[in-house]
Coordinates of C-alpha atoms and ligand atoms in Angstrom, one line a residue:
X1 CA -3.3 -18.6 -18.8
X2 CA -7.1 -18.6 -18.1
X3 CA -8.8 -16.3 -20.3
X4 CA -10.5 -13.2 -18.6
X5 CA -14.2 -13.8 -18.0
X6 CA -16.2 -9.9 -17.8
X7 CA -19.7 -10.8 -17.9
X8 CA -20.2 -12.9 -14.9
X9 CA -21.2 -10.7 -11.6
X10 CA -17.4 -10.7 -11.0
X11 CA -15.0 -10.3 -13.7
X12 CA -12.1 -12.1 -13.4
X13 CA -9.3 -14.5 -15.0
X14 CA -9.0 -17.1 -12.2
X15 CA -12.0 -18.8 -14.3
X16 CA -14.4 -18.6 -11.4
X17 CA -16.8 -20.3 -13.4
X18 CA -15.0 -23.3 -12.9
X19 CA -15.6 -23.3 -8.9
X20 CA -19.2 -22.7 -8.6
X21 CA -18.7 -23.0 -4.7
X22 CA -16.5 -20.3 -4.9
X23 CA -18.5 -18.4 -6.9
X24 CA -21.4 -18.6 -4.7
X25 CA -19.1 -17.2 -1.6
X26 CA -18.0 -14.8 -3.3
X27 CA -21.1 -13.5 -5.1
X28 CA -22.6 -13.8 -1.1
X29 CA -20.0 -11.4 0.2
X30 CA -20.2 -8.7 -3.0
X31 CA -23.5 -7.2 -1.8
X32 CA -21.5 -6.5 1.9
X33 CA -19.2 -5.1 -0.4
X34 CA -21.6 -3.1 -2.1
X35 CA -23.2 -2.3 0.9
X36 CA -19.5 -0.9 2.8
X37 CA -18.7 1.1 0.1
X38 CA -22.2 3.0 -0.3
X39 CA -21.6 3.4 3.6
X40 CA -18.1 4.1 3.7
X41 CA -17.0 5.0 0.2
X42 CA -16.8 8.5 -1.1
X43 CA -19.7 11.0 0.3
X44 CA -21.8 12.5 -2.4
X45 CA -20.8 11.4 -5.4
X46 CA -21.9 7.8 -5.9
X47 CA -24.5 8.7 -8.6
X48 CA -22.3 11.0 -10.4
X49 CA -20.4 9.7 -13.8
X50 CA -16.7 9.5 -13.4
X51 CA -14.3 8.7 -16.0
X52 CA -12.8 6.0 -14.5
X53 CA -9.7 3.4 -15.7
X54 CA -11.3 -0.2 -15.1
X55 CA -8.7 -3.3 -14.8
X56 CA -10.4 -6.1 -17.4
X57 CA -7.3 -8.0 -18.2
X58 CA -3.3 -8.3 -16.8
X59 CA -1.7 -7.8 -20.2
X60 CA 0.7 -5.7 -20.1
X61 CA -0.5 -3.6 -23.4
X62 CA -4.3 -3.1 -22.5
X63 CA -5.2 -3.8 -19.4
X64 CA -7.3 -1.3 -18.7
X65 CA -10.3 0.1 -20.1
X66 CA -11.3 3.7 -19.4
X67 CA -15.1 5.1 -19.7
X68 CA -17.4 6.9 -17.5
X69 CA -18.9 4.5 -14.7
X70 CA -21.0 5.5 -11.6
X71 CA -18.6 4.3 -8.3
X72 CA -20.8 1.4 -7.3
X73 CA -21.5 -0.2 -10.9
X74 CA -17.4 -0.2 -11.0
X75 CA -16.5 -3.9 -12.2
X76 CA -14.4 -4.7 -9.2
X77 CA -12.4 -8.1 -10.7
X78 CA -10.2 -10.8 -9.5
X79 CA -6.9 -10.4 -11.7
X80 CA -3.6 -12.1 -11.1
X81 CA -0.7 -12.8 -12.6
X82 CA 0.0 -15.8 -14.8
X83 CA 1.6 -18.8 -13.2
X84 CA 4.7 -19.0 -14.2
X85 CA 5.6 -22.9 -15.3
X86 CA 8.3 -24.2 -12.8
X87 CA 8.7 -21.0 -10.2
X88 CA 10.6 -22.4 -7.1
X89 CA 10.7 -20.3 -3.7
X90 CA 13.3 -17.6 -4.4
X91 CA 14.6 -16.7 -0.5
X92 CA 14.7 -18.3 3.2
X93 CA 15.0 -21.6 4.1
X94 CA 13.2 -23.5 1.2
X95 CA 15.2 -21.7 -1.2
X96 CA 15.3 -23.7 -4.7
X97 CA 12.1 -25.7 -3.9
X98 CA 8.8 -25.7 -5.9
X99 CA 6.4 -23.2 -4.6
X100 CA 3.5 -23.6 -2.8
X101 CA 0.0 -23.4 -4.8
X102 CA -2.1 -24.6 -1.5
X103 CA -1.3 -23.0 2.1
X104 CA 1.3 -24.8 4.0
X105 CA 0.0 -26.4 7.1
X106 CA 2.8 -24.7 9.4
X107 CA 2.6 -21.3 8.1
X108 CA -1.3 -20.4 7.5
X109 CA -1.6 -18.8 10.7
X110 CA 1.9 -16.3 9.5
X111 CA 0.5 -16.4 5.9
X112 CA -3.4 -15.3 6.8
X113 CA -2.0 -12.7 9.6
X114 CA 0.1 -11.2 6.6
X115 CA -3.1 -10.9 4.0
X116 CA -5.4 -9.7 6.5
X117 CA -3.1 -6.9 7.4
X118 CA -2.5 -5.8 3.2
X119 CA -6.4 -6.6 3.3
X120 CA -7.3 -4.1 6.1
X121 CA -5.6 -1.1 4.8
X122 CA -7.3 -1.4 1.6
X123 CA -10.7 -0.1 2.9
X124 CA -8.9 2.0 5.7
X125 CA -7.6 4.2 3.3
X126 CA -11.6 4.8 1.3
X127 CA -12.9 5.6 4.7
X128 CA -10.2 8.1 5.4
X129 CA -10.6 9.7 2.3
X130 CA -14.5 9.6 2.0
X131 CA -14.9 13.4 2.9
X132 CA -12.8 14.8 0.0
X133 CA -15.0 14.1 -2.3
X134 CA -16.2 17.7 -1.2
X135 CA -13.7 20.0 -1.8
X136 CA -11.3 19.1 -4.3
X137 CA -9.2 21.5 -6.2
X138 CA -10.2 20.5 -9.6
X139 CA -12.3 17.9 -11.6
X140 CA -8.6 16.6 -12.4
X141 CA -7.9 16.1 -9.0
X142 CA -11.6 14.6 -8.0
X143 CA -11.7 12.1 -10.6
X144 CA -7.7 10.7 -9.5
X145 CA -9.2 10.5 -5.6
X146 CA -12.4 8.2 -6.8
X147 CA -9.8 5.8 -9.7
X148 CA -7.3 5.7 -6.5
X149 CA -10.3 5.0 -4.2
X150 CA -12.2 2.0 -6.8
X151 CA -8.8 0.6 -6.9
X152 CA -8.1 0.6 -3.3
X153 CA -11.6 -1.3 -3.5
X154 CA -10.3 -3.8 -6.2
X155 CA -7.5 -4.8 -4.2
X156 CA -9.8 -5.4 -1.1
X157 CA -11.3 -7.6 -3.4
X158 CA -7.6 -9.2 -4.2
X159 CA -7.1 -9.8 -0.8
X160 CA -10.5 -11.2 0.1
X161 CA -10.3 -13.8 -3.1
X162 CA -6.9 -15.5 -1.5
X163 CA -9.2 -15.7 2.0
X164 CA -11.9 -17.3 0.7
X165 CA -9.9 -19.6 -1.9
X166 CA -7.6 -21.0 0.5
X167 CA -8.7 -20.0 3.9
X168 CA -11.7 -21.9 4.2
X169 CA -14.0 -20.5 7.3
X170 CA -11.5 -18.7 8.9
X171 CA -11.0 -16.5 5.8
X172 CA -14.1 -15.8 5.0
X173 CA -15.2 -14.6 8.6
X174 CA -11.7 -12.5 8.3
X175 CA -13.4 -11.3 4.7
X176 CA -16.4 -9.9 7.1
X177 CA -14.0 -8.3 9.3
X178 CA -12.8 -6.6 6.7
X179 CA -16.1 -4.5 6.3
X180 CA -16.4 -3.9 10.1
X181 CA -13.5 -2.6 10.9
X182 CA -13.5 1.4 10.6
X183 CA -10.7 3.8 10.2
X184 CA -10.4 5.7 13.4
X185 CA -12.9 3.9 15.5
X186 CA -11.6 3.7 18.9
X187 CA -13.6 0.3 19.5
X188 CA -12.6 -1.5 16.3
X189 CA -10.4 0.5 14.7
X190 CA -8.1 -0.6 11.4
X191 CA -5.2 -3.1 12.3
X192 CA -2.5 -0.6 11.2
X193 CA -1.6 2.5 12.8
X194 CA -1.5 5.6 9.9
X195 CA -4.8 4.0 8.5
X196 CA -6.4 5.3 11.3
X197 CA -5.3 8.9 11.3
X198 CA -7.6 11.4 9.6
X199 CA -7.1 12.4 5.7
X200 CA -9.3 15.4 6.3
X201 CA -8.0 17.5 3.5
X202 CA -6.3 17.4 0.2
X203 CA -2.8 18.1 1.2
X204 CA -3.0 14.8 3.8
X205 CA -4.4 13.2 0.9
X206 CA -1.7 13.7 -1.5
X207 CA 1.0 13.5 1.4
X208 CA -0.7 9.8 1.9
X209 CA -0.5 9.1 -1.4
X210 CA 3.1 9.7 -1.6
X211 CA 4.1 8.0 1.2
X212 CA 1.7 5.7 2.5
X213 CA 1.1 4.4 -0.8
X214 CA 4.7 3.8 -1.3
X215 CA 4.4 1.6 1.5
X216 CA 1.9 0.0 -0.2
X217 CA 4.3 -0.8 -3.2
X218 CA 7.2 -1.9 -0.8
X219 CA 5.0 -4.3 1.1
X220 CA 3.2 -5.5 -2.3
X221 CA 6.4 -6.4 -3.7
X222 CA 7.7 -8.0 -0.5
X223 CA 4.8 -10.2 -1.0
X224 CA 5.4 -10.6 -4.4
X225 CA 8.2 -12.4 -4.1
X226 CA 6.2 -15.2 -1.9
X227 CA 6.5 -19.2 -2.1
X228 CA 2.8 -19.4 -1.5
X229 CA 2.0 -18.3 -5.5
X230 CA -1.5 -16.8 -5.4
X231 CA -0.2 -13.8 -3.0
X232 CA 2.5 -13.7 -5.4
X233 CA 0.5 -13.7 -8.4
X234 CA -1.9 -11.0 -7.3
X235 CA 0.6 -8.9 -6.0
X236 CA 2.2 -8.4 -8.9
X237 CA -0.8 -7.2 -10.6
X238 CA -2.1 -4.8 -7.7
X239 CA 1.2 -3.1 -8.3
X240 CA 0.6 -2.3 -11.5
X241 CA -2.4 -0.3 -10.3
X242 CA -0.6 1.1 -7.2
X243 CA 2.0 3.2 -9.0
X244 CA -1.0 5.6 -10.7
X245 CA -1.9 6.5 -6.7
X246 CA 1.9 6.8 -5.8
X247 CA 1.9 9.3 -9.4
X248 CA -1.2 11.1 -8.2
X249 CA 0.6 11.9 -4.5
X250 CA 4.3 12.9 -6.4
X251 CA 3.0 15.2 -8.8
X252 CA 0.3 16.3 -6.6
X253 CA 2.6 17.9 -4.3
X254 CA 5.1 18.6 -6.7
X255 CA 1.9 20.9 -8.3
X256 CA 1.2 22.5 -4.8
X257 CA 5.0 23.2 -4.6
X258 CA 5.1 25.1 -7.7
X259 CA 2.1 27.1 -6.9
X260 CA 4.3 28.1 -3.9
X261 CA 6.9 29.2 -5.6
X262 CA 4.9 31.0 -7.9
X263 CA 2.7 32.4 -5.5
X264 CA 6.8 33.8 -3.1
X265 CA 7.1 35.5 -6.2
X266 CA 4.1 37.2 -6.8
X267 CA 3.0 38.2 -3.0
X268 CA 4.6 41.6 -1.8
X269 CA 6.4 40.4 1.3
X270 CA 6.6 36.9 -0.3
X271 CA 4.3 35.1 1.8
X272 CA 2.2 32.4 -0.5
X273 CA -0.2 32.7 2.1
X274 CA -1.3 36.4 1.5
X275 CA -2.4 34.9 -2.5
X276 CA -4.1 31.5 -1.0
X277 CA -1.1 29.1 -1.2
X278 CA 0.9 27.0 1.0
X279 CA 3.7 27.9 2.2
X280 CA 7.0 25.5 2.0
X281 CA 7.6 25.5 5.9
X282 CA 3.8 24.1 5.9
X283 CA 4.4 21.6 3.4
X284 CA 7.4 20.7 4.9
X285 CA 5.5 20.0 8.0
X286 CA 2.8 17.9 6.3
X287 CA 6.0 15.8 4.6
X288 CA 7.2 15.0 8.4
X289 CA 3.8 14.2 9.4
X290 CA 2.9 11.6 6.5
X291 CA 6.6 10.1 6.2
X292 CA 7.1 9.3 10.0
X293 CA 3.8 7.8 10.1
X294 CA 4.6 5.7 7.3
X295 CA 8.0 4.4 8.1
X296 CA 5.6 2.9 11.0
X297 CA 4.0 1.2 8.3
X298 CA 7.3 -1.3 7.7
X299 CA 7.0 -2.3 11.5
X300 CA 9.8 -2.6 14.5
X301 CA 13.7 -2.0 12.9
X302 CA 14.3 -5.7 14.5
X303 CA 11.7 -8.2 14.4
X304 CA 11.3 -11.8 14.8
X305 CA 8.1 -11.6 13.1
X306 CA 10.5 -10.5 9.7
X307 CA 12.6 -13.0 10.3
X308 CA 9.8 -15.6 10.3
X309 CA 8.1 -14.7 7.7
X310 CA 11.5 -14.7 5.7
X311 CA 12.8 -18.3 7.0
X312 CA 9.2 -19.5 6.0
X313 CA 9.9 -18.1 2.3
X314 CA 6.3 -15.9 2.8
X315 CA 7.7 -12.7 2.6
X316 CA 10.9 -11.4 0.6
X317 CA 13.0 -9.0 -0.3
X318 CA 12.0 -5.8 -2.5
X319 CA 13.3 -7.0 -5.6
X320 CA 14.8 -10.6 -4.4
X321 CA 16.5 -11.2 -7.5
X322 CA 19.1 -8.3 -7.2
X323 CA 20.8 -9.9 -4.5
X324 CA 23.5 -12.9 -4.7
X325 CA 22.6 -14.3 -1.5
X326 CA 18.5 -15.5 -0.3
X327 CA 18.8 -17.4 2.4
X328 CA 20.5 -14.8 5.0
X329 CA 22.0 -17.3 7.3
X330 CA 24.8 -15.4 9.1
X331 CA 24.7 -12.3 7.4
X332 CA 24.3 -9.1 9.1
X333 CA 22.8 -5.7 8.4
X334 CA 24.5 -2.5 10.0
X335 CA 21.8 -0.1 11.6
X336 CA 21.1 2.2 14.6
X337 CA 19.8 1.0 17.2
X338 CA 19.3 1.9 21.0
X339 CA 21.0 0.7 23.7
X340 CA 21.2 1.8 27.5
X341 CA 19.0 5.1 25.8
X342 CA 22.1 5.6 23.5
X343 CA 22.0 5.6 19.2
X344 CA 24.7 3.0 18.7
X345 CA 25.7 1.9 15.3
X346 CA 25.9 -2.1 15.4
X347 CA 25.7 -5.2 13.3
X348 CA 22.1 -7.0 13.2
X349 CA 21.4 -10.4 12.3
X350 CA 20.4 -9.6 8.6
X351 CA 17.2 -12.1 8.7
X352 CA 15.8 -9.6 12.1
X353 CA 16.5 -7.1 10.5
X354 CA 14.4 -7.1 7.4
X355 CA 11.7 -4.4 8.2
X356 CA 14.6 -1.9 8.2
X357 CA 16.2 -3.6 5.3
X358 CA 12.9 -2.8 3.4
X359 CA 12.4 0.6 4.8
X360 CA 15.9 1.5 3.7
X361 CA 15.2 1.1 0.0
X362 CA 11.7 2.9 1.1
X363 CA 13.6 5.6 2.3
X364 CA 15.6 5.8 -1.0
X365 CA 12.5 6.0 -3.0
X366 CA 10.9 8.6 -1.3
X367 CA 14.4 10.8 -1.6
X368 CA 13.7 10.3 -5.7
X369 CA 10.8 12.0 -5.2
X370 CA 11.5 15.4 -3.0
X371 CA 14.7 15.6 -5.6
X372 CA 12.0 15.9 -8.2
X373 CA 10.3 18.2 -5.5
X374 CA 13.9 20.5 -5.1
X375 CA 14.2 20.2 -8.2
X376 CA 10.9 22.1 -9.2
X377 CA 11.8 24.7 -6.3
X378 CA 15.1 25.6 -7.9
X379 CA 13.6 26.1 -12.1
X380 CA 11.2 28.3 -10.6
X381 CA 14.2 30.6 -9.1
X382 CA 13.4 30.0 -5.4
X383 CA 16.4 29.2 -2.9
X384 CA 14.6 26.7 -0.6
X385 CA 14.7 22.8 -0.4
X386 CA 12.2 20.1 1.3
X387 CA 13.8 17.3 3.2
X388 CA 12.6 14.1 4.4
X389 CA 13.5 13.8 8.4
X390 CA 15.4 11.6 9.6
X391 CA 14.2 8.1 10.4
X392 CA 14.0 8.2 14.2
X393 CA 11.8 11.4 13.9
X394 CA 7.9 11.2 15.1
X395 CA 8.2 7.5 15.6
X396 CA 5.6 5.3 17.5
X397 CA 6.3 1.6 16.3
X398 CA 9.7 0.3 16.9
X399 CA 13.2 1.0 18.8
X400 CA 12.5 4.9 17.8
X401 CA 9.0 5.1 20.0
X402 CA 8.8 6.9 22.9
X403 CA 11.9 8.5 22.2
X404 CA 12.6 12.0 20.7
X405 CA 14.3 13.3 17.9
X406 CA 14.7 16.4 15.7
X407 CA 13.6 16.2 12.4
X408 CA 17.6 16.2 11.7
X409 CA 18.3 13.2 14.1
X410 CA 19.3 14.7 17.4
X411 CA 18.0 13.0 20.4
X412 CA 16.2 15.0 22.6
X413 CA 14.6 15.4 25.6
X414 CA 10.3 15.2 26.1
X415 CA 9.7 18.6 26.8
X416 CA 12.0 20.2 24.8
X417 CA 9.9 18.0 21.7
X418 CA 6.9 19.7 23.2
X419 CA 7.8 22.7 22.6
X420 CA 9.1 22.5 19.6
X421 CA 6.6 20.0 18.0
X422 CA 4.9 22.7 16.7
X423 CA 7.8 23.7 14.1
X424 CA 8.2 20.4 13.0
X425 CA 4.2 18.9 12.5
X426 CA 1.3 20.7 11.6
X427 CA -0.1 22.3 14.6
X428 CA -3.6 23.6 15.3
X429 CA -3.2 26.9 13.3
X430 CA -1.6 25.2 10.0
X431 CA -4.5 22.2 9.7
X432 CA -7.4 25.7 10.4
X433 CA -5.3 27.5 7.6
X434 CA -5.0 24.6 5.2
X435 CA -9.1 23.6 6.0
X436 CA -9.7 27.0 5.0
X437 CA -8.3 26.9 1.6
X438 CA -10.2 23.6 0.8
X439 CA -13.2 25.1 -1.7
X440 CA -14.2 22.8 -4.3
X441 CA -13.5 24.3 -8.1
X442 CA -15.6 22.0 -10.2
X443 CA -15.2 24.0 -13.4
X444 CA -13.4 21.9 -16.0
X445 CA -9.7 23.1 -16.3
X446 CA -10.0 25.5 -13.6
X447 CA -7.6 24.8 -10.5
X448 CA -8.2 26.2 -6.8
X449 CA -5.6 28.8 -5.5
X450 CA -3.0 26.4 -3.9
X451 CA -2.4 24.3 -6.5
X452 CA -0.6 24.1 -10.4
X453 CA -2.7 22.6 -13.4
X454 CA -1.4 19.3 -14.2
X455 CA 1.3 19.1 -17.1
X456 CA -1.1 16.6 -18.8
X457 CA -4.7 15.0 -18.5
X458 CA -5.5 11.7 -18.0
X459 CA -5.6 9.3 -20.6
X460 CA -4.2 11.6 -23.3
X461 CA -7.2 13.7 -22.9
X462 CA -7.1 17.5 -22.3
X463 CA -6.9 18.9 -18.8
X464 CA -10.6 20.6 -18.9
X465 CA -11.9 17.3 -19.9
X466 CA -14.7 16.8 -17.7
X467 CA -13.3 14.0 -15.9
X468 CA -16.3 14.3 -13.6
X469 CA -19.8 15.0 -14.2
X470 CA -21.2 17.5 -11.9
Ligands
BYC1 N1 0.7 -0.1 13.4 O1 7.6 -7.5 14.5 P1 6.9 -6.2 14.3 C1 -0.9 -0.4 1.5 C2 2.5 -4.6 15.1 S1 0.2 -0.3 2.8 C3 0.2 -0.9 14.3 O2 7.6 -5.0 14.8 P2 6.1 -7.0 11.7 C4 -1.8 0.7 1.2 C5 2.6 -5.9 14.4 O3 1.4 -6.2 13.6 C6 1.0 -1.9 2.9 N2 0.7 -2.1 14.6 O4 6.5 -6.0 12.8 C7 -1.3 2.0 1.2 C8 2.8 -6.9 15.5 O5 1.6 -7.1 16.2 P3 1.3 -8.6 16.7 C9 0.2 -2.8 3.9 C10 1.9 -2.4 14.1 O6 5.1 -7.9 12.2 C11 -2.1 3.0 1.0 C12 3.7 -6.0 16.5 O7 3.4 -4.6 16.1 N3 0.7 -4.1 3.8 O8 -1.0 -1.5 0.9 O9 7.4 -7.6 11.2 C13 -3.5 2.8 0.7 C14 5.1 -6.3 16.3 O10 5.5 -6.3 15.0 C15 2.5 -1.6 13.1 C16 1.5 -4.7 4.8 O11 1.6 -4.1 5.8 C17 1.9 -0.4 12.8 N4 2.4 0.5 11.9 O12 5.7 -6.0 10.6 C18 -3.9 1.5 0.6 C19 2.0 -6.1 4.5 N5 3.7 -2.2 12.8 O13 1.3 -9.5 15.5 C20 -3.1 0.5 0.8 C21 1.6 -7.1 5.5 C22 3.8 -3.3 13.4 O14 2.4 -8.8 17.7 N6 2.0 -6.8 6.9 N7 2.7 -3.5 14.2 O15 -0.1 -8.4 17.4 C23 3.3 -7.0 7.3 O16 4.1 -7.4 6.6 C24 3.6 -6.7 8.7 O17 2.4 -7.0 9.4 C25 4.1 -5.3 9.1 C26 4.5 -5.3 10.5 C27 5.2 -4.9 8.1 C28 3.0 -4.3 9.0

């Protein structure tokens, strides 16, 4: 394995060094870097000291190194994987051949379309988040939004390293779009369509963080299974990062859960509202909100782009290796799908219908986690359970948009959605009443209304650690 290299202007183990053209791209795009995140990045806080985890290595055992660091004198690095001796494309039609080190002629177009999409919603998700900085509910809490934010930024950096390594021009001027897109912007907004909805307060955040994120692992590991090995390669290793934002959004709501529960039991007429909480029917709305928008996230239920990107040996499975069969040549996946404006149950050709082959074990995932959420509900004595909806509700990608649902799968009519959307999303009247709660509580170990103390600090320490220096 190359050895990790920290003192040069970009750590990194892909010994840089050795590539001083490389070096000198990439050292020329760090100050637009630089330059997007004190623009974009977190409001307020960029002169503060946070105690941050920094990646400096991929080892499993210490990787990570944690201190206080100011946000923009973070050591964003290039990390990946070893290469492993002898891997051979594990799916589609190359199946059992060596894998590819340089781009394939055929597939660059496929392959650059696929890392400039996981590229783009690296930054989205800063910008979206850049206002919370404001109001956070602890300096627990504030210091995971800035170590989930850096590390969105480091895998930015991931992305941008396999465009200018192996996508000469093109990937460097797709490295500059990078920093001009914007979250939101009508005239050049992100590529992907929940990265440009607002995060404007902390219950969106850690709604995003359990889903959207989550999406983030299931599309990282998709790509980690690829026959072009340096998106494998750093895939792997952005994952390892990934599942601290996934932990921050799970326990995060599992924390404001509890507080409701509490709070039921404490209020006279057992409204969590009345003491400053949030009510379960609220959360459950947020949870509608952030899981439709991310099932989005995994694309149309049958696509010819999957297909393509599978046959090409580009994009995999979620954990290939599980399955007997890789090549998917006249298998077929049972779904629902919509014919004549009727849900009909049918065989798919399996290879089309990989987006809802990777959703599925999405969907599965996310289950584990509002179990964990029930589970909370029913030790602290309160008769109530959150659900996810089913997949066809709040859709607007794929054979679900345009059409209506319940959140329990009936289909519906337009206006009878209308009037009932307000039951089943936030509405005007929840986002005022969840704004309103949103008061920072900077004091070490002290908590804002709404939410539960964490069951541990970070890194071992103590909760009122001051993860943050006011
Ligand atoms: N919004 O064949 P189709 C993460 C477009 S999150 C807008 O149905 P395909 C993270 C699609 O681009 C993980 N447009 O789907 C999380 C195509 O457009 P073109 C991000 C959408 O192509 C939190 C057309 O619709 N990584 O890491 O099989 C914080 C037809 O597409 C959307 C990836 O997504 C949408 N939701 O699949 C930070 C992995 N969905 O080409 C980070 C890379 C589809 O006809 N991306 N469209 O103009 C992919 O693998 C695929 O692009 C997708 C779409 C799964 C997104």
């Amino acid at each position: 394995m190359t050895s990790v290299v920290t003192d040069e202007k970009i750590p990194n183990n892909v010994n840089l060094g050795g590539d001083k053209r490389l070096q000198r791209a990439l050292e020329a795009w760090q100050p637009h870097f630089i330059d997007w995140w004190k623009q974009m990045g977190p409001i307020g806080w960029q002169e503060r000291d946070i105690y941050l985890r920094t990646a400096v290595s991929v080892e499993s055992e210490g990787w990570a190194h944690f201190d206080y660091v100011k946000m923009p004198d973070y050591r964003w690095g290039i990390f990946l994987e070893p290469k492993q001796d002898g891997r051979t494309h594990g799916f589609g039609d190359n199946y059992g051949q060596p894998v590819w080190d340089e781009v394939p002629g055929e597939f660059r177009n496929m392959l650059r379309r696929l890392i400039v999409t996981q590229g783009d919603t690296e930054p989205a998700s800063v910008e979206q988040q850049r206002d919370l900085g404001a109001t956070a509910p602890s300096l627990y809490d504030l210091r995971n939004l800035f170590q989930v934010n850096v590390e969105e930024g480091r895998h930015l950096w991931a992305m941008v390293y396999i465009l200018f390594t192996y996508f000469g021009r093109d990937g460097r001027e797709e490295a500059e779009e990078l920093l001009a897109r914007r979250s939101g912007d009508p005239d050049k907004p992100r590529i992907l369509g929940a990265f440009n909805e607002p995060t404007s307060h902390w219950l969106s955040f850690l709604m995003f963080t359990m889903f959207t994120d989550r999406d983030g692992k299931y599309q990282l590991s998709a790509l980690a299974e690829s026959g072009f090995d340096p998106l494998a390669r750093t895939c792997r290793f952005m994952l390892t990062e990934e599942a601290h934002h996934m932990f921050v959004g799970e326990t995060g709501v599992q924390r404001v859960v509890k507080r409701a529960c509490e709070l039921m039991k404490q209020a006279p007429d057992g409204d969590p509202r009345a003491l400053g909480g949030i009510d379960l029917p609220t959360i459950q709305k947020y949870l509608n909100l952030w899981y439709s928008l991310s099932l989005d996230l995994f694309g149309g239920e049958v696509s010819s782009n999957a297909a393509d990107a599978f046959a090409a040996g580009l994009k995999g499975r979620y954990k290939e290796d599980r399955y007997d069969e890789h090549k998917l040549v006249g298998s077929h996946f049972a779904m629902d799908v919509l014919e004549g404006g009727k849900v009909v149950h049918k065989d798919i050709a399996m290879r089309n219908a990989l987006n809802e082959v990777l959703r599925t074990e999405y969907v599965k995932d996310c289950q584990r986690g509002v179990d964990r959420w029930n589970k909370t509900i029913k030790d602290e004595g309160i008769a109530a359970e959150l659900h996810l909806p089913s997949n066809k509700f709040h859709r607007q990608i794929g054979m679900w948009a345009g059409q209506c649902f319940t959140p329990s799968g009936e289909h519906i009519d337009g206006n009878t959605f209308a009037a009932r959307r307000g039951e089943w999303l936030p509405n005007a009247a929840d986002e005022a009443y969840i704004k309103s709660l949103m008061h920072p509580v900077y004091e070490p170990g002290k908590m804002a209304s709404w939410i539960a103390p964490p069951a541990k600090g970070i890194n071992g320490l103590p909760g009122d650690f001051v993860y943050v220096r006011v």
